[in-house]
Every structure is written in C-alpha cells, then in structure tokens.
PDB file of C-alpha atoms in Angstrom:
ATOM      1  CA  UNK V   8      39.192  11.438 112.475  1.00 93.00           C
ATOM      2  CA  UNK V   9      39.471  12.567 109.041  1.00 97.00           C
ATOM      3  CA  UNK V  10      38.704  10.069 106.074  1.00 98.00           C
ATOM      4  CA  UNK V  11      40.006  10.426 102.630  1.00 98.00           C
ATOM      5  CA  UNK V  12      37.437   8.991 100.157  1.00 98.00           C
ATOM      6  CA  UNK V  13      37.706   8.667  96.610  1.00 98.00           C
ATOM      7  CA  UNK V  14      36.832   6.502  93.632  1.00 98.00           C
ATOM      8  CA  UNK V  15      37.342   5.036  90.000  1.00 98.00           C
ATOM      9  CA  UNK V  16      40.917   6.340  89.482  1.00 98.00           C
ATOM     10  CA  UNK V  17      40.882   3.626  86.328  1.00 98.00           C
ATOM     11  CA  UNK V  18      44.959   3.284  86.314  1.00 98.00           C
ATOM     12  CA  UNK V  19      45.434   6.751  85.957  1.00 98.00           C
ATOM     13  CA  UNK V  20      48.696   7.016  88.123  1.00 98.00           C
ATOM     14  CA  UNK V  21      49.396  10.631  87.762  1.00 97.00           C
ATOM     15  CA  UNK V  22      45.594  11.230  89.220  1.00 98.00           C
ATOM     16  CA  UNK V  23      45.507   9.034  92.025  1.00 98.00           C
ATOM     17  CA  UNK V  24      49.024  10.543  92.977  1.00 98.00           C
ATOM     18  CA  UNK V  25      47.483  13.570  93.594  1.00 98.00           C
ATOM     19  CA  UNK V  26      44.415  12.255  95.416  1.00 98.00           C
ATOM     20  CA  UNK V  27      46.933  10.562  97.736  1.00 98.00           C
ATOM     21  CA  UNK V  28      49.362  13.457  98.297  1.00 98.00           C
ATOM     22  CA  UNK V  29      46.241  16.150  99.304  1.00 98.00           C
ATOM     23  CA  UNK V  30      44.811  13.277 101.520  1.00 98.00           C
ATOM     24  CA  UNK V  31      48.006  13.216 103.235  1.00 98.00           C
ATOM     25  CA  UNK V  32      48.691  17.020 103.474  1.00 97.00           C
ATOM     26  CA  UNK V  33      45.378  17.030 105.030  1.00 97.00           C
ATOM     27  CA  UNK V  34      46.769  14.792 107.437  1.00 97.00           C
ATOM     28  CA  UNK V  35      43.594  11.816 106.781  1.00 98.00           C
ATOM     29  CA  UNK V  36      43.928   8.912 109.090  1.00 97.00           C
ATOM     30  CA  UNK V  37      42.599   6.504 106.781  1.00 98.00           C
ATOM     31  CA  UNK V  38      41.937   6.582 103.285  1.00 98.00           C
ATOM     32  CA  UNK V  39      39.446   4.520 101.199  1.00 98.00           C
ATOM     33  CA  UNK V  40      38.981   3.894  97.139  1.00 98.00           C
ATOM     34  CA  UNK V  41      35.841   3.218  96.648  1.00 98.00           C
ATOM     35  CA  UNK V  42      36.439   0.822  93.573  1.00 97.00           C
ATOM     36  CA  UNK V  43      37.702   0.258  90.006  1.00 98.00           C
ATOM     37  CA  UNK V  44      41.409   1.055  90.813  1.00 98.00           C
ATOM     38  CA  UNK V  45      42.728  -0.612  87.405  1.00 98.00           C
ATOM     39  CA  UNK V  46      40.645  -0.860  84.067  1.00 97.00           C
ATOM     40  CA  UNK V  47      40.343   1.723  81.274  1.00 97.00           C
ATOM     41  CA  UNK V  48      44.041   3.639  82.208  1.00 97.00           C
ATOM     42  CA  UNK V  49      47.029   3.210  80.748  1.00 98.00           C
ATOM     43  CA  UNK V  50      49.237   2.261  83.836  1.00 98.00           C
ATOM     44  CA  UNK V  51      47.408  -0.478  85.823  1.00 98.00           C
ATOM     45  CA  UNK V  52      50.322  -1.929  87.359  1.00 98.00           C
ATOM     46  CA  UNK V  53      51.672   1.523  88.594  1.00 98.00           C
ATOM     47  CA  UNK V  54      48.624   2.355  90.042  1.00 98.00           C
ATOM     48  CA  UNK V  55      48.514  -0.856  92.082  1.00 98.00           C
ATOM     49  CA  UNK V  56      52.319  -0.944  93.107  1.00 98.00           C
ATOM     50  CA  UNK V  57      52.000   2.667  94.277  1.00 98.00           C
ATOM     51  CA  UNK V  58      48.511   1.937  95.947  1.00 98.00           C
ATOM     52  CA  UNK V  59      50.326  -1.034  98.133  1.00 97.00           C
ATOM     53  CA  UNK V  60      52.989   1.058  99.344  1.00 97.00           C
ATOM     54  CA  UNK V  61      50.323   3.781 101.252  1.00 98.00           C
ATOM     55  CA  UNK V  62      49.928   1.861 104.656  1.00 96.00           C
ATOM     56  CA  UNK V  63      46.212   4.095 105.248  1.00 97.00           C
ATOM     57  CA  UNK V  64      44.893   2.796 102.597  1.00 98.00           C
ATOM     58  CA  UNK V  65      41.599   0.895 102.158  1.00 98.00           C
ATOM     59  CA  UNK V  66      40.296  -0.586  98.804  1.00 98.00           C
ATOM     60  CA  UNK V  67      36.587  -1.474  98.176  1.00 98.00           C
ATOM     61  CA  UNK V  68      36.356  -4.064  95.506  1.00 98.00           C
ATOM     62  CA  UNK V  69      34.544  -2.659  91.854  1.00 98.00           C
ATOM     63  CA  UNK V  70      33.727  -4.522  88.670  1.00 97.00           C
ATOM     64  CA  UNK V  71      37.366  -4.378  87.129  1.00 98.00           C
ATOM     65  CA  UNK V  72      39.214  -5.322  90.381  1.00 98.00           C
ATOM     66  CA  UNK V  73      36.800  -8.396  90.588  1.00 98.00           C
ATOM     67  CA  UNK V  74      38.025  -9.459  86.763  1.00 98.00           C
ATOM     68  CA  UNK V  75      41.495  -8.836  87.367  1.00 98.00           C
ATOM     69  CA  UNK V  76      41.151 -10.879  90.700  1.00 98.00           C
ATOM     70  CA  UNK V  77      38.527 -13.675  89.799  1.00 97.00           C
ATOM     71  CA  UNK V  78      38.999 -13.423  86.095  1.00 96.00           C
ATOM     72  CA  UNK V  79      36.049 -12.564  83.238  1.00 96.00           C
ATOM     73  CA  UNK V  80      32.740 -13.546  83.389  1.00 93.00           C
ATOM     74  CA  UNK V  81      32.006 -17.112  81.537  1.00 91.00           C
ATOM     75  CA  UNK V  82      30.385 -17.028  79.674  1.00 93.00           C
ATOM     76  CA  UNK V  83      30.709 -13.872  78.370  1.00 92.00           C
ATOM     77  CA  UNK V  84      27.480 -11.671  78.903  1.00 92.00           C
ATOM     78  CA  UNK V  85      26.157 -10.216  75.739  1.00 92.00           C
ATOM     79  CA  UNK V  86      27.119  -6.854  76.702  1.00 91.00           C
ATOM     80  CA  UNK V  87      30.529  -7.641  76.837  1.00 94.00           C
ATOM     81  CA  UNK V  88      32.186  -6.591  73.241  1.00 95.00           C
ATOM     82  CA  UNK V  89      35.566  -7.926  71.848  1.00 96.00           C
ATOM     83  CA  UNK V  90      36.955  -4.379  72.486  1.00 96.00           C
ATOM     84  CA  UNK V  91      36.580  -4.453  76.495  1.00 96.00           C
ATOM     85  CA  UNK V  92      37.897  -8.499  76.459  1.00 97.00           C
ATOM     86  CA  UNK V  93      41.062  -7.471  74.945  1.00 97.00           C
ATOM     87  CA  UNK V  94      41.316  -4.118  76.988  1.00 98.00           C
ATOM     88  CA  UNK V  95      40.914  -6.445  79.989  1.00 98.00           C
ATOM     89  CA  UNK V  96      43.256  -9.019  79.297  1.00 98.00           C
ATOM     90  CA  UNK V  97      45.822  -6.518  78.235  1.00 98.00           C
ATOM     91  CA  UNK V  98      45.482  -5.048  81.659  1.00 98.00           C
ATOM     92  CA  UNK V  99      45.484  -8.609  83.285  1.00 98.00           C
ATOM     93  CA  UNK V 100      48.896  -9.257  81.788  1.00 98.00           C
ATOM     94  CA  UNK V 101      50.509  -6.143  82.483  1.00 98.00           C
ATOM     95  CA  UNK V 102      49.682  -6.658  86.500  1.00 98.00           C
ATOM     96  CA  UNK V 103      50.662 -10.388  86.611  1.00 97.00           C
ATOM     97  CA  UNK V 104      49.789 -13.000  89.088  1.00 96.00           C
ATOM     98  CA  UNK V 105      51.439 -11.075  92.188  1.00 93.00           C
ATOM     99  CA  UNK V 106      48.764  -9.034  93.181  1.00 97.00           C
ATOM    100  CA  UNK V 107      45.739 -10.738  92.877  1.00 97.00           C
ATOM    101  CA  UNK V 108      45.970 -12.007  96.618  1.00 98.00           C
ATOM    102  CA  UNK V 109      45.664  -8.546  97.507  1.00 98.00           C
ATOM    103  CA  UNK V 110      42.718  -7.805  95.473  1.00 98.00           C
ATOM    104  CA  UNK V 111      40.804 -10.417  96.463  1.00 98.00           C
ATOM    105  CA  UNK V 112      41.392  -9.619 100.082  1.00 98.00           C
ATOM    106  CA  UNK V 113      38.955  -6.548  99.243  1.00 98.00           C
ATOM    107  CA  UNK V 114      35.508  -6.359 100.380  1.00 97.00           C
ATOM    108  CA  UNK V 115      32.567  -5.228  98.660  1.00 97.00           C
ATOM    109  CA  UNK V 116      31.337  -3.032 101.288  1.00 97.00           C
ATOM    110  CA  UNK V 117      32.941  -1.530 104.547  1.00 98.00           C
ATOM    111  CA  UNK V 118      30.879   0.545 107.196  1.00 98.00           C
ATOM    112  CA  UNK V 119      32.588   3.084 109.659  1.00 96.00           C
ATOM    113  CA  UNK V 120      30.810   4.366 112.812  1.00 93.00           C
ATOM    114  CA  UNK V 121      30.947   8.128 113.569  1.00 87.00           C
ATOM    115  CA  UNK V 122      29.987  10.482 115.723  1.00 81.00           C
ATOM    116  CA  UNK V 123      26.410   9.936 117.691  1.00 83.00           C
ATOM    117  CA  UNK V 124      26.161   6.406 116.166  1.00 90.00           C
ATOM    118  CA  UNK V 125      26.051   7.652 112.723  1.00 94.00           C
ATOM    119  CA  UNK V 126      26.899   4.539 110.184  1.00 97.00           C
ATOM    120  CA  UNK V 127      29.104   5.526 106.772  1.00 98.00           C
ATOM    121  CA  UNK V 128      29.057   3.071 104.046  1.00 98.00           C
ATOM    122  CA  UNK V 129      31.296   2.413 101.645  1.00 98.00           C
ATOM    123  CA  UNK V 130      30.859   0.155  98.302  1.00 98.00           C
ATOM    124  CA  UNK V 131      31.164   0.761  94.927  1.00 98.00           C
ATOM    125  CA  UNK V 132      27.669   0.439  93.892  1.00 97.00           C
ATOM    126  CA  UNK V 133      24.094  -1.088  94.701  1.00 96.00           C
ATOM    127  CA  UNK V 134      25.145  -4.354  94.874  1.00 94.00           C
ATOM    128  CA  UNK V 135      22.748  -7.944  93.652  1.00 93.00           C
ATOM    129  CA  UNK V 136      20.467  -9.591  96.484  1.00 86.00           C
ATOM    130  CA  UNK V 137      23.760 -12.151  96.969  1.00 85.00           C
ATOM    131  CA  UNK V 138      25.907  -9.467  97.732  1.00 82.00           C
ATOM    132  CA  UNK V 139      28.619 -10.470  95.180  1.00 83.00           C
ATOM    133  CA  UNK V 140      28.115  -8.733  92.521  1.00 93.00           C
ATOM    134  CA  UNK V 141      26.319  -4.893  90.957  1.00 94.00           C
ATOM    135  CA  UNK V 142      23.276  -3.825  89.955  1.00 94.00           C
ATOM    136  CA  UNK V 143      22.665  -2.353  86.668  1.00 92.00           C
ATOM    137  CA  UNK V 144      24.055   1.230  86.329  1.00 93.00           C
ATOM    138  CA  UNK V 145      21.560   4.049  86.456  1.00 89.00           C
ATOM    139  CA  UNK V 146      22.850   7.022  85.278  1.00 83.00           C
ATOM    140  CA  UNK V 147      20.780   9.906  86.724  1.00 84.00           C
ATOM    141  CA  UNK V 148      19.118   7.995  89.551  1.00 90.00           C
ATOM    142  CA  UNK V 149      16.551   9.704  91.649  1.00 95.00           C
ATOM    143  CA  UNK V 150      16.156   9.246  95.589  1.00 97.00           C
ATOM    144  CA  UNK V 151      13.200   7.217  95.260  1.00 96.00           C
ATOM    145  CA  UNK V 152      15.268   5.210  92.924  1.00 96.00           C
ATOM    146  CA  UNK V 153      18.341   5.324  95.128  1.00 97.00           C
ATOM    147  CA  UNK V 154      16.100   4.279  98.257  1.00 97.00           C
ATOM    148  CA  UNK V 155      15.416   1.380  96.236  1.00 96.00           C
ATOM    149  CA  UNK V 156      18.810   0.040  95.248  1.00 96.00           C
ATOM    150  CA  UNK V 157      20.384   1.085  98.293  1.00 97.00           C
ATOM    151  CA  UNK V 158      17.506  -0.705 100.374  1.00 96.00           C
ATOM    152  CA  UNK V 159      19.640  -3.318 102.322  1.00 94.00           C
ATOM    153  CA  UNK V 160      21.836  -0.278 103.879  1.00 96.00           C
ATOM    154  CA  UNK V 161      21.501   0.539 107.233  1.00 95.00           C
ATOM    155  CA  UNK V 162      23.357   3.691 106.922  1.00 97.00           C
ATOM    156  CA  UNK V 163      22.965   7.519 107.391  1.00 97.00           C
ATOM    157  CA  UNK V 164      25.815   8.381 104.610  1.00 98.00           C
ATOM    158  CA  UNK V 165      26.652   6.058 101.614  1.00 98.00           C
ATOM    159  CA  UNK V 166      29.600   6.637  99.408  1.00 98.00           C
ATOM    160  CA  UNK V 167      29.619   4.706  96.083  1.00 98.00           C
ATOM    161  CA  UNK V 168      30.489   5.380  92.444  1.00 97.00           C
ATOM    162  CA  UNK V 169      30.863   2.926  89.674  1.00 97.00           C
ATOM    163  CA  UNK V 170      28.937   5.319  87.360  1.00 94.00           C
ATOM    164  CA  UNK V 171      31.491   8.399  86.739  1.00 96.00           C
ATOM    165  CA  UNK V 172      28.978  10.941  87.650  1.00 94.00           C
ATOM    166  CA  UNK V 173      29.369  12.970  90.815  1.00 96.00           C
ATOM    167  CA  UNK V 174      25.908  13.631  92.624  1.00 96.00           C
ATOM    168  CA  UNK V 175      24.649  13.911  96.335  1.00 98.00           C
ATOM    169  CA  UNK V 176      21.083  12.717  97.042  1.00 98.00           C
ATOM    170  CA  UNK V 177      19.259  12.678  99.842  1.00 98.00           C
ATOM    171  CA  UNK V 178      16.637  10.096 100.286  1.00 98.00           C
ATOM    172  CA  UNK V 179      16.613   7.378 103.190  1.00 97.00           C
ATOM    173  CA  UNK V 180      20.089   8.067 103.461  1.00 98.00           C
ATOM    174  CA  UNK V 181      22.625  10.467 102.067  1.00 98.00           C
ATOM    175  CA  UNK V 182      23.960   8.972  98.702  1.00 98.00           C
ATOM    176  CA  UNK V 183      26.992  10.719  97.593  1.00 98.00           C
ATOM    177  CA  UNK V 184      28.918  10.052  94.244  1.00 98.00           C
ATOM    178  CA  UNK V 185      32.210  12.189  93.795  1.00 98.00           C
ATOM    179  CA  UNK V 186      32.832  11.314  90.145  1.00 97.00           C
ATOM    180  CA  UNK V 187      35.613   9.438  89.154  1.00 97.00           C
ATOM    181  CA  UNK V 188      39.014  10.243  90.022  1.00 97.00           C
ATOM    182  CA  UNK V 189      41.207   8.820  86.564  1.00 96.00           C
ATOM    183  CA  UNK V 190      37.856   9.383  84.101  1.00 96.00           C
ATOM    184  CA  UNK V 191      37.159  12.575  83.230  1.00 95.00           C
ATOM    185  CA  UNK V 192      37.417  15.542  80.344  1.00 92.00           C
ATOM    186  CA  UNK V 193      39.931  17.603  81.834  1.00 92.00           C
ATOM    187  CA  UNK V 194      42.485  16.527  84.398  1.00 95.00           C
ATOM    188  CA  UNK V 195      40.495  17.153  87.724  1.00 96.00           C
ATOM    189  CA  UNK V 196      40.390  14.904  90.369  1.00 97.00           C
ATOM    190  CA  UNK V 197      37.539  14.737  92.845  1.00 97.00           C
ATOM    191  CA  UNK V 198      37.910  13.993  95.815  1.00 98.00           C
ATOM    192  CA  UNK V 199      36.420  14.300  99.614  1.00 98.00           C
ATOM    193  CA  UNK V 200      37.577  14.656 103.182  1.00 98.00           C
ATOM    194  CA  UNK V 201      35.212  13.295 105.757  1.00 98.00           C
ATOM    195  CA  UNK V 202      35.816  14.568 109.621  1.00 97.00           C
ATOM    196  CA  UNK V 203      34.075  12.697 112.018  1.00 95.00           C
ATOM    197  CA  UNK V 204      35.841  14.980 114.663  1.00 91.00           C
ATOM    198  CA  UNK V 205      32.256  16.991 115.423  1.00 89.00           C
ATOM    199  CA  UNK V 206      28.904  15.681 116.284  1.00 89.00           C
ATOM    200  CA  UNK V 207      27.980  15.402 112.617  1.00 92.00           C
ATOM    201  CA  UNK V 208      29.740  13.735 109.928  1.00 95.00           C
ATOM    202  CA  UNK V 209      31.149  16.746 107.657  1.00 96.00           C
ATOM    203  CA  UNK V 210      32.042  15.900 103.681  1.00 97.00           C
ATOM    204  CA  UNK V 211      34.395  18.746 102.204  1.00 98.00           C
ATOM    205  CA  UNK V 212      34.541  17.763  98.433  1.00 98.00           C
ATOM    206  CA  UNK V 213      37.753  18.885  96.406  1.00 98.00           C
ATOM    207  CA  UNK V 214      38.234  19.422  93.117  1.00 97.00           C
ATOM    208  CA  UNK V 215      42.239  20.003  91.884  1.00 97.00           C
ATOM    209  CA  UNK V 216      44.287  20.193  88.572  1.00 97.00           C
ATOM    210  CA  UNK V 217      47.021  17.394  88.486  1.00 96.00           C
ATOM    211  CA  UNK V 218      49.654  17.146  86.027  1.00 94.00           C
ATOM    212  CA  UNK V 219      48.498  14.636  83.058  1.00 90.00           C
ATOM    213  CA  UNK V 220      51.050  15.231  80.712  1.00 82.00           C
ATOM    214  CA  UNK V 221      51.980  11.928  78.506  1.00 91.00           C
ATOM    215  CA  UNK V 222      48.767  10.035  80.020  1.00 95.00           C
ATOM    216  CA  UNK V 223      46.735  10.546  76.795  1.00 94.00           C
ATOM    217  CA  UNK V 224      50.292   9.790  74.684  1.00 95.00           C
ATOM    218  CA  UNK V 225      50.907   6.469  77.007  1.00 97.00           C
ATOM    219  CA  UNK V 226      47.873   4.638  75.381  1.00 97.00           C
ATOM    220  CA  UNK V 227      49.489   4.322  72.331  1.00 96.00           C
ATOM    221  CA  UNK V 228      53.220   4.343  73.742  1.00 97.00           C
ATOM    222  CA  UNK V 229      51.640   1.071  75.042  1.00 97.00           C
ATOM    223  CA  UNK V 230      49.249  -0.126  73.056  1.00 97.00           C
ATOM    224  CA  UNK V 231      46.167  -0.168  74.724  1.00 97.00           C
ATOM    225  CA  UNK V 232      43.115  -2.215  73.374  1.00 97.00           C
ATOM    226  CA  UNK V 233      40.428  -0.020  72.387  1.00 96.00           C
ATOM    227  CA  UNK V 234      42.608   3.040  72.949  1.00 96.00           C
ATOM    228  CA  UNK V 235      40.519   5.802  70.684  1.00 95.00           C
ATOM    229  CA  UNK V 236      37.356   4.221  72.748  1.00 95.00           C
ATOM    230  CA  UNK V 237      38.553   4.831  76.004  1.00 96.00           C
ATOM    231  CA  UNK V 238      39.828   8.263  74.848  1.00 93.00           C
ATOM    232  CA  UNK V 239      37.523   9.740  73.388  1.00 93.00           C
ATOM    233  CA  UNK V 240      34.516   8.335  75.925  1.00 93.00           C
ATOM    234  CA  UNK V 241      36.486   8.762  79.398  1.00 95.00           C
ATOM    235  CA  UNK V 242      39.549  11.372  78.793  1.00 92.00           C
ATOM    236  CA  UNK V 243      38.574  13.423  76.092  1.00 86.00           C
ATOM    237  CA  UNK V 244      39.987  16.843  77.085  1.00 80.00           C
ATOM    238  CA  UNK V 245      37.525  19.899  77.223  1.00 65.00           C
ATOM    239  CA  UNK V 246      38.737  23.356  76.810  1.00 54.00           C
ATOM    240  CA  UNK V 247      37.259  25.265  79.680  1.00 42.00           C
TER     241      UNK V 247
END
C-alpha cells in the first residue's frame, strides 16, 4: 500500500493541487493531511471544496480546522492578537456553515498498521493529557524532548506538523515533520509517499515546484486580514 502524507497546506489551493495530483500519479491508495487545511491562505473555501471531492482522502484535525469547526477560543487566550481574530473570522465567513459537519467528523489522531506489526501515527501535533487539544509549539525539539511530548504514542513512525519546519528524529519512535505544504518562501511543496508494500515501512519525501502565480496577488484581490503579516512571515518568496 502506498500512503500519501502531507500537512499544513493553509488554503493554498494551487499547492495542495499539486500534492494531490503527484499522490495520484504515484498511484497512493489513501491519502492523509495531517492538519491545518484552511487558515493563513487566501482561498479557504477552494481548498476545502476541492479536498471533498478526492474520495482517498483522510483529514487529521489541526488548530485552525478546530476554530473553523468549533469556533474561537472564549475567552480569548492572551496570545491571541486582534490581527489573527479577524484573519479567522474572515476565513470562517468565506467557508460558511456547509462544511463544518465535515470538519468536525475529523479526528485528532489516526494509526495505520504496516508491515510486521509496525504502528504509523498520524496527528498534527503532541496533543494535551485530554486529548483535545495541542501542546505548546517547540520549534527545534530534540528527541529527548520529542520522547516526552510524544509519550502517550505507541507507535514506531509518527507523522505530525503544526510547526512549519520539516525534521526527522529518531528517539522512542521515528518523528517525522515534512514542513508545510501552503507555508513556505518559495513555492515548494513537501510531501511524502509511504509504501508499506516491504517488510519495513519506507518514507520517500518529495519536494516539487507548483505554479503560484496570483496566490501572493489574491490576498489583497480579497482582502485578507493581516495580509502583509501572513506574507511576509509564511510566503515571503526567496530567490534561490
């Protein structure tokens, strides 16, 4: 079986196009986003009309799918500026009532069984001791430190991301991070393939060029909250 995983494709629609299309010229049998489909891009409804129409395709729940779903935190936590309300509420209203079912139909965690009894996870991060919710980010996290947060997991490989930063850790498990798919400063995606065909789980990670023409123009075509923010932090292009 081959797995398409990816991750934080943030309502970037011409990114998580391309994730899809290579997961399906690779012929993957299921594919999973590992969290934070909407928030931050510029086409959140796109992305999520699109995302419904792949019949493979898994969602894990992340921190902006939960708001868009369950609504904002209240009260609002400190950390929580004016900026990122409006940004969220903006993106609330363009995606409507119609599918929040859906979204709350995701789980925070999934776990698929491969070869020799290995156990993948799946979740978008390290998640509270009730299960319903994520622990702080750490950016650079060690394996000790992984170990630690990860600690309920029984698993041999865990996929997660929430933090934008693509690593691969071993520890108690294997912790891999691709990076996210719709944030980035240049218009890569990154992506993995997992085969569970062999005796050993095998992750082939792939990095491709998509077409982002008009995504950086689109914020202000539509009049994003917090628009130079979210550029300039999360898709700020890099020459090479």
């Amino acid at each position: 079986m081959l797995i398409g995983v990816f991750q934080d494709s943030h309502a970037n629609l011409p990114a998580f196009k391309k994730a899809i299309e290579l997961f399906q010229q690779r012929g993957c049998e299921r594919i999973i986003h590992v969290g934070d489909m909407v928030g931050i891009g510029p086409y959140p409804l796109e992305t999520l009309e699109f995302a419904r129409s792949i019949p493979n395709l898994e969602c894990i729940m992340g921190n902006h799918d939960h708001w868009y779903a369950y609504g904002l935190p209240d009260p609002t936590p400190a950390w929580m500026s004016q900026d990122e309300i409006d940004h969220q509420n903006w993106t609330h209203t363009q995606l409507g009532d119609s599918h929040k079912a859906w979204v709350q139909s995701w789980p925070f965690s999934l776990n698929i069984e491969g070869p020799a009894g290995h156990t993948i996870n799946f979740r978008h991060y390290a998640l509270t001791k009730d299960q319903n919710w994520f622990q702080p980010i750490s950016k650079e996290a060690s394996a000790e430190e992984l170990d630690q947060m990860f600690a309920d997991v029984e698993a041999d490989i865990i996929f997660y991301g929430h933090n934008h930063i693509d690593s691969d850790i071993i520890g108690n498990s294997r912790y891999v991070d691709l990076g996210s798919t719709g944030c980035y400063d240049r218009p890569w995606i990154r992506i993995a393939v997992l085969d569970l065909s062999g005796e050993e789980p095998f992750i082939q990670k792939i990095t491709s060029v998509y077409e982002d023409e008009g995504l950086l123009q689109a914020y202000d075509e539509r009049q994003v909250p917090a628009r130079d923010f979210i550029r300039k932090v999360f898709v700020s292009r890099e020459e090479d």
